CSV table of C-alpha atoms and ligand atoms in Angstrom, one decimal:
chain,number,residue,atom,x,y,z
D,5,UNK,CA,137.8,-28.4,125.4
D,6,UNK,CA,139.3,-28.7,121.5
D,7,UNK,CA,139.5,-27.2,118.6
D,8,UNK,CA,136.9,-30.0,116.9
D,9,UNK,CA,136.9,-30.4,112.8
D,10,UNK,CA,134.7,-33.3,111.4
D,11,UNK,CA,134.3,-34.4,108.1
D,12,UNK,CA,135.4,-31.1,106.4
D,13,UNK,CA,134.3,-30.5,103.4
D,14,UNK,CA,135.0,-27.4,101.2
D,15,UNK,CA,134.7,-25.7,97.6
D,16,UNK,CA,137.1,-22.9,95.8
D,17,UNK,CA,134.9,-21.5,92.7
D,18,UNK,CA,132.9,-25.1,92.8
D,19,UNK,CA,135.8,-27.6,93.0
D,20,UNK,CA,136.0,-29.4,96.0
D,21,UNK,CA,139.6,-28.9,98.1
D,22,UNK,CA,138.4,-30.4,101.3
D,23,UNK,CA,137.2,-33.8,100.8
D,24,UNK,CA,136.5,-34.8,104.4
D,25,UNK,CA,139.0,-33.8,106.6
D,26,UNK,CA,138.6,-34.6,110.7
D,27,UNK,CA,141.1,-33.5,113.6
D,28,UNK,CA,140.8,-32.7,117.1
D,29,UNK,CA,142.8,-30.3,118.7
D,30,UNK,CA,142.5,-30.3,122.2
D,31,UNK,CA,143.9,-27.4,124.7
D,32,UNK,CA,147.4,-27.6,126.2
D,33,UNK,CA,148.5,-29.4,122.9
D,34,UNK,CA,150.6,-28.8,119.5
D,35,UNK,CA,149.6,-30.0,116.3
D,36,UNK,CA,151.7,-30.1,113.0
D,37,UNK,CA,150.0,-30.4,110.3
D,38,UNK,CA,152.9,-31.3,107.1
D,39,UNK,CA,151.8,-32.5,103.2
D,40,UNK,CA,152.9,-31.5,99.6
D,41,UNK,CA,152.0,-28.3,97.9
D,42,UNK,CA,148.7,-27.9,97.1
D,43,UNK,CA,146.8,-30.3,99.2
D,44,UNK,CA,145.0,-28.1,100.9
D,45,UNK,CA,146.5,-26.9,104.2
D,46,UNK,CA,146.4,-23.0,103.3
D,47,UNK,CA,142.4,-23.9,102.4
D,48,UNK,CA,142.1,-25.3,106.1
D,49,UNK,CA,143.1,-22.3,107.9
D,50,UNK,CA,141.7,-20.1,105.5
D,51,UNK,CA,138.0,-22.0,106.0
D,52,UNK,CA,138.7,-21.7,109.7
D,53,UNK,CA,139.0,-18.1,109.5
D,54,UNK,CA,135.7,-17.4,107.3
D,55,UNK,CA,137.5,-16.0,104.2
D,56,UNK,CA,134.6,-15.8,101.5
D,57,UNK,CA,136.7,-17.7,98.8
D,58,UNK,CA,135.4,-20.9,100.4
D,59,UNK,CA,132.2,-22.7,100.8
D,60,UNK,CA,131.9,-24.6,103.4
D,61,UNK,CA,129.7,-27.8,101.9
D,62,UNK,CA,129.7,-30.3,104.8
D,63,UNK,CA,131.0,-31.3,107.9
D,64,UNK,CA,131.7,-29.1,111.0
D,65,UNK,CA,134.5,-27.4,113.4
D,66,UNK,CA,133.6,-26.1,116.8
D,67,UNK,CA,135.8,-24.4,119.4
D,68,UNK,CA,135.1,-25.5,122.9
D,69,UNK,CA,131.2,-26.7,121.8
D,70,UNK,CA,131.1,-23.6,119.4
D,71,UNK,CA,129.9,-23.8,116.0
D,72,UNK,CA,132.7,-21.8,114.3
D,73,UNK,CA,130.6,-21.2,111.1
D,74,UNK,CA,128.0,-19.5,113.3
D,75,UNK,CA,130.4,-16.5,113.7
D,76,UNK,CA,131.4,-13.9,111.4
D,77,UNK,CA,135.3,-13.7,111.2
D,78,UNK,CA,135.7,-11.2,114.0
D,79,UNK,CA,133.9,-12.9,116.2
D,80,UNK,CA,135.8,-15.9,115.8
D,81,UNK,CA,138.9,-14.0,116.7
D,82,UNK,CA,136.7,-12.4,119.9
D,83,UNK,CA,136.0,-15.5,120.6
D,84,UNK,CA,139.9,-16.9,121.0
D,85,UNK,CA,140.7,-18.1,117.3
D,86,UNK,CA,144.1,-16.6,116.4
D,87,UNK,CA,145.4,-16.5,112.4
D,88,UNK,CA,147.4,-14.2,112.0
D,89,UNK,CA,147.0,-13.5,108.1
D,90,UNK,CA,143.7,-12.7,109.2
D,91,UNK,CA,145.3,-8.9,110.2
D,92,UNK,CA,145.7,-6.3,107.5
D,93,UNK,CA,149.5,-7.0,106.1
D,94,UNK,CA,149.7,-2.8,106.6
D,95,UNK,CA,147.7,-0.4,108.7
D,96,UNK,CA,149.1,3.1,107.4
D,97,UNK,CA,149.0,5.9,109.5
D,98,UNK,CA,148.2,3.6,112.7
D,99,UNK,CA,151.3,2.6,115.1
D,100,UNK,CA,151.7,-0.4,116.1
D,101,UNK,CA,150.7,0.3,119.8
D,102,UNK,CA,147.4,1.9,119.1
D,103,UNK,CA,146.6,-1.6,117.0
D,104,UNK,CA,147.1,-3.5,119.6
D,105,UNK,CA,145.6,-1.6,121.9
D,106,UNK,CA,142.4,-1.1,119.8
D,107,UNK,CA,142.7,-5.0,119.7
D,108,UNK,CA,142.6,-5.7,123.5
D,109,UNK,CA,140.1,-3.3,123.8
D,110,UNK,CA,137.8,-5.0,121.4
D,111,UNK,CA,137.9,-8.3,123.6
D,112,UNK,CA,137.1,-6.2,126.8
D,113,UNK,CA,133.2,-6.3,128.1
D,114,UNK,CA,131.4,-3.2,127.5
D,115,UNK,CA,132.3,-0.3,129.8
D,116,UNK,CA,136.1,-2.1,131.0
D,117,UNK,CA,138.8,0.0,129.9
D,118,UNK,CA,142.8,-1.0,129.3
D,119,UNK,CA,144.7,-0.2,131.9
D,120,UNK,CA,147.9,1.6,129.7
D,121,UNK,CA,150.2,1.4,132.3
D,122,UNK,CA,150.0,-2.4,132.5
D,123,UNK,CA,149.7,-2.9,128.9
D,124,UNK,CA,152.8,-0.9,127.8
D,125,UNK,CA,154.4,-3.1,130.2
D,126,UNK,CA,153.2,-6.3,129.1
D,127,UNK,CA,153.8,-5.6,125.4
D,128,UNK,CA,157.1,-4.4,126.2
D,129,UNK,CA,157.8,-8.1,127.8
D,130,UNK,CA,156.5,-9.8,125.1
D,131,UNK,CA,159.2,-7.7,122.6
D,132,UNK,CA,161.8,-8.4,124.7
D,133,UNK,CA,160.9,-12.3,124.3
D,134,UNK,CA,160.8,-11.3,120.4
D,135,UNK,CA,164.1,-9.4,120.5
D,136,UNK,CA,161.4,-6.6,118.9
D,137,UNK,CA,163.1,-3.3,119.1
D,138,UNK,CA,161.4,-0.8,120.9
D,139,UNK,CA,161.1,1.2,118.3
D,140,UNK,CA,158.4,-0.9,116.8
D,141,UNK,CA,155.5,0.5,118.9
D,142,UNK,CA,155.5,3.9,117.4
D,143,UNK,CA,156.0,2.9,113.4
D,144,UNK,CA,152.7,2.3,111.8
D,145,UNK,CA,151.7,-1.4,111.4
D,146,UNK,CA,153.8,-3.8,109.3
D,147,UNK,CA,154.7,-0.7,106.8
D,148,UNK,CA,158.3,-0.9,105.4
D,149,UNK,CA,158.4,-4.0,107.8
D,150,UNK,CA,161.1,-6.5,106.4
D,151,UNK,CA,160.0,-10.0,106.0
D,152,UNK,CA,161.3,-11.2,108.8
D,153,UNK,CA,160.1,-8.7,111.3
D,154,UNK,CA,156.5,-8.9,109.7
D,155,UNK,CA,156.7,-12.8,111.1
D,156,UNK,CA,157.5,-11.3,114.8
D,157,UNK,CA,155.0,-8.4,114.8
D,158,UNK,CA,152.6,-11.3,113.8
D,159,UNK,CA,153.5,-13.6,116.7
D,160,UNK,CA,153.4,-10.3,118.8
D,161,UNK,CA,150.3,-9.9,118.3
D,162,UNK,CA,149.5,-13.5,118.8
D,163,UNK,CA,151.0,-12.8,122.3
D,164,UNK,CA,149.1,-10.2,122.8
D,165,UNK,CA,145.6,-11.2,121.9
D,166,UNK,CA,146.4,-14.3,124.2
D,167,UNK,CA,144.0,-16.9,122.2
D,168,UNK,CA,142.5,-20.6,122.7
D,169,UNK,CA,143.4,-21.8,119.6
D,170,UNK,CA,146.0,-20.2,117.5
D,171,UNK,CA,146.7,-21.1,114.1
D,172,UNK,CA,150.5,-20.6,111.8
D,173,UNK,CA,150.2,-21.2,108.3
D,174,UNK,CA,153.6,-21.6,107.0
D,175,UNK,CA,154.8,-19.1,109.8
D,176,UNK,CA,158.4,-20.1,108.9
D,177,UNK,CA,158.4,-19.5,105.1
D,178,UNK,CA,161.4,-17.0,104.0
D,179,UNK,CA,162.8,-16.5,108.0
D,180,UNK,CA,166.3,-16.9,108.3
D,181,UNK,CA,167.3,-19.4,110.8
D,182,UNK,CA,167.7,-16.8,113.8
D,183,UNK,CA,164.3,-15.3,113.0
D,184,UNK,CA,163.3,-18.6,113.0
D,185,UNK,CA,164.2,-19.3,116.3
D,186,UNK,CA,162.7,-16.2,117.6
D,187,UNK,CA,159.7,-17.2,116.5
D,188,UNK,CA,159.7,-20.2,118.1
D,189,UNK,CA,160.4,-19.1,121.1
D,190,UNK,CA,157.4,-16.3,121.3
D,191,UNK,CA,155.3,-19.4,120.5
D,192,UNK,CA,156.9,-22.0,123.4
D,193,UNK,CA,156.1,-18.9,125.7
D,194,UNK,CA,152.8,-19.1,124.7
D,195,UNK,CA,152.9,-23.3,125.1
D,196,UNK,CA,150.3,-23.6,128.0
D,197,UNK,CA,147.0,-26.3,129.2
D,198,UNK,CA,144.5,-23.7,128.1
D,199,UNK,CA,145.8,-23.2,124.7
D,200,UNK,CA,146.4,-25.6,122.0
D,201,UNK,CA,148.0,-25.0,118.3
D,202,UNK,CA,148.1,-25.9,115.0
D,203,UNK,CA,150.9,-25.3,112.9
D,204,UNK,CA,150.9,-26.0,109.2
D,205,UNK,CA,154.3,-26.4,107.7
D,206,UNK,CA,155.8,-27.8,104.5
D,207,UNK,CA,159.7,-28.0,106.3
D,208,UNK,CA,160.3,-30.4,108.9
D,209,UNK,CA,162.7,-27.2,110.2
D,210,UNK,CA,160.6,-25.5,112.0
D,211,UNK,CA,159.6,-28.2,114.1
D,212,UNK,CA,163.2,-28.8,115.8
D,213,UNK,CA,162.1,-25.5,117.6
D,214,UNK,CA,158.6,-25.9,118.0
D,215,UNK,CA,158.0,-29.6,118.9
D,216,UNK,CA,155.0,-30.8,118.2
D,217,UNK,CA,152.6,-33.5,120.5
D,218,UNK,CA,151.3,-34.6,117.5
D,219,UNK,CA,152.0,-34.4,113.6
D,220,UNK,CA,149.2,-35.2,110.8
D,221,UNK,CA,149.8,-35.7,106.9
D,222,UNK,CA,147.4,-33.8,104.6
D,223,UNK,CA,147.0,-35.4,101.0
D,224,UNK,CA,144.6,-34.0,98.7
D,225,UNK,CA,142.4,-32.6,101.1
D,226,UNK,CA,142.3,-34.9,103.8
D,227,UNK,CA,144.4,-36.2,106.9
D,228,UNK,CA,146.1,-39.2,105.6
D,229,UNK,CA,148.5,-40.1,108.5
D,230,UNK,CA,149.1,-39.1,112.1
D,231,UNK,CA,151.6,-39.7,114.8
D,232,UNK,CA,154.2,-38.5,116.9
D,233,UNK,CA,156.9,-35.5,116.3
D,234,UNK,CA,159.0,-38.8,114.8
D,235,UNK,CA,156.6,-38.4,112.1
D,236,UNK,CA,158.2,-35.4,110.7
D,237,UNK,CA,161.5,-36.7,110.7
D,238,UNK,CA,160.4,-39.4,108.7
D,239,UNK,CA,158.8,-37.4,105.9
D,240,UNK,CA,161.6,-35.4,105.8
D,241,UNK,CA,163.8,-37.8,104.8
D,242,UNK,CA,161.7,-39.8,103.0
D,243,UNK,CA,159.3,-37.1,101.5
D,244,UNK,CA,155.5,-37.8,100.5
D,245,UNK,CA,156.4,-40.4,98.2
D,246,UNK,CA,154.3,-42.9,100.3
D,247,UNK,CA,151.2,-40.9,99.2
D,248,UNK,CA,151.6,-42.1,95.8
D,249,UNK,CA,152.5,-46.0,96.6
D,250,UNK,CA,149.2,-46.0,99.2
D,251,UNK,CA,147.1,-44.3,96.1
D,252,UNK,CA,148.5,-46.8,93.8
D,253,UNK,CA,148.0,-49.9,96.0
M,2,LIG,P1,148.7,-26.0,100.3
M,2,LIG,O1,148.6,-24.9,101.3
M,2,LIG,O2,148.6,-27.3,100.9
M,2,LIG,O3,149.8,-25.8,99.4
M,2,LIG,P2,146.3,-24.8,99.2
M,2,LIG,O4,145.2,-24.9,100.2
M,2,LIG,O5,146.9,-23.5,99.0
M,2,LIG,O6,147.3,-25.9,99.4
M,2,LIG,O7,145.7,-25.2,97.8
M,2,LIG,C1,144.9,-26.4,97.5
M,2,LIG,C2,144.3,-26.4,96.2
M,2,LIG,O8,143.3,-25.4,96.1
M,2,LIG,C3,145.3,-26.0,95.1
M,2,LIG,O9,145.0,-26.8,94.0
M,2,LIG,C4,145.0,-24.6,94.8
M,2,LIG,O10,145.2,-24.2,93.5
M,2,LIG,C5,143.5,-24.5,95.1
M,2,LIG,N1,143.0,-23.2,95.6
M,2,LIG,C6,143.3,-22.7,96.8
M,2,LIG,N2,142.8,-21.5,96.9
M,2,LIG,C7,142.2,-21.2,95.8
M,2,LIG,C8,141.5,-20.1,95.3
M,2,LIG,N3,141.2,-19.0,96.0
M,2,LIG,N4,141.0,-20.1,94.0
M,2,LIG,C9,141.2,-21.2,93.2
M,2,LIG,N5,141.9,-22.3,93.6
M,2,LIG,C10,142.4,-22.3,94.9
M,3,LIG,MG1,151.1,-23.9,98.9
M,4,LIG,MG1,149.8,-23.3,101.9
């Protein structure tokens, strides 16, 4: 059971980004993927999630056997892939609650109803984890939301939707170290054998909190280098200037 991507290729308005990109993500395990600006990591997850930018021109990724490209985007997310910029930034006039709730819903078989009771309490537990005032539930989604409590209503949802394969692009970008850590511990909750993640960071930061099994290198569209969570230390202090030697050699 894995999240399965082989030989990736992919276009933005005819140029090629992905140039034949393969990992394997397999459930109960955390992947980092690190790699300069601009060398595609944002085009992974967003070819994952089916945004229509991006043609998909060879290669494959299935979830659990499951040819992802098959589905339309909201199946995918029915069917366990989480990314959380595939959410509206702001839903005005809708609480935070009733999104949720509409959310569970949707991944319910025909005719099974939420039981409210049980899902006020769970999403109450899951804020708690969050350090999510309560207040939250009843403001309509992400509006007037500062940046950093945009990033927990995100991994609240993530908790919520309780996914396979759940995807953070840059999850940590403008969080203050406390925010941070909050959202590191909503995902470590979430840290179990029938999940598995992928996290896509530029900063070896976020990674003290999160600790990734394994850590790739991306370089111009490809996975250049893999290894252990010693792997982001590395490139932290050294940065990616290996890239260029191993080009030039
Ligand atoms: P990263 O997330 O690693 O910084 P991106 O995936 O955002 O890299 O970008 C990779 C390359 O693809 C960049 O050269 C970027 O300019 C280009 N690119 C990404 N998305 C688009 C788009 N929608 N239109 C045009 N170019 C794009
Ligand atoms: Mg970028
Ligand atoms: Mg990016």
């Amino acid at each position: 059971m894995s999240l399965l991507i082989e030989n990736l290729h992919a276009n933005v308005d005819g140029t090629e980004i992905l140039k034949g990109l393969s990992l394997e993500i397999p459930k109960g395990e955390v992947h980092a993927i690190m790699g300069p600006n601009g060398s595609g990591k944002s085009t992974l997850s967003k070819v994952l999630a089916g945004h229509d930018d991006y043609e998909v021109t060879a290669g494959s990724a299935t979830m659990d056997g499951e040819n992802l490209f098959d589905l339309e985007v909201d199946e995918r997310s029915r069917a366990g892939l989480f990314l959380a910029f595939q959410y509206p930034a702001e839903v005005p006039g809708v609480s935070n609650a009733n999104f949720l709730r509409a959310a569970r819903q949707a991944r319910l078989p025909k005719g099974e109803e939420i039981d409210a009771v049980k899902f006020y309490h769970e999403m109450y537990e899951k804020m708690d984890v969050l350090e999510m005032d309560r207040k939250f539930t009843a403001r309509a989604v992400n509006e007037g939301f500062s940046g950093g409590e945009k990033k927990r209503n995100e991994i609240l949802q993530m908790m919520m939707l309780a996914p396979k394969y759940c995807l953070l692009d840059e999850t940590d970008s403008g969080l203050d170290i406390d925010a941070l850590k909050v959202v590191a511990k909503g995902v470590n909750a979430m840290r179990s054998p029938d999940r598995g993640f992928l996290v896509i960071t530029h900063y070896q930061r976020l990674l003290d909190y999160i600790e990734p099994d394994y850590v790739h290198v991306m370089s111009d569209g490809k996975i250049v280098k893999s290894g252990d969570k010693s792997l982001a230390l590395e490139l932290e202090e050294n940065g990616y200037d290996f890239l260029k030697e191993e080009v030039a050699a």
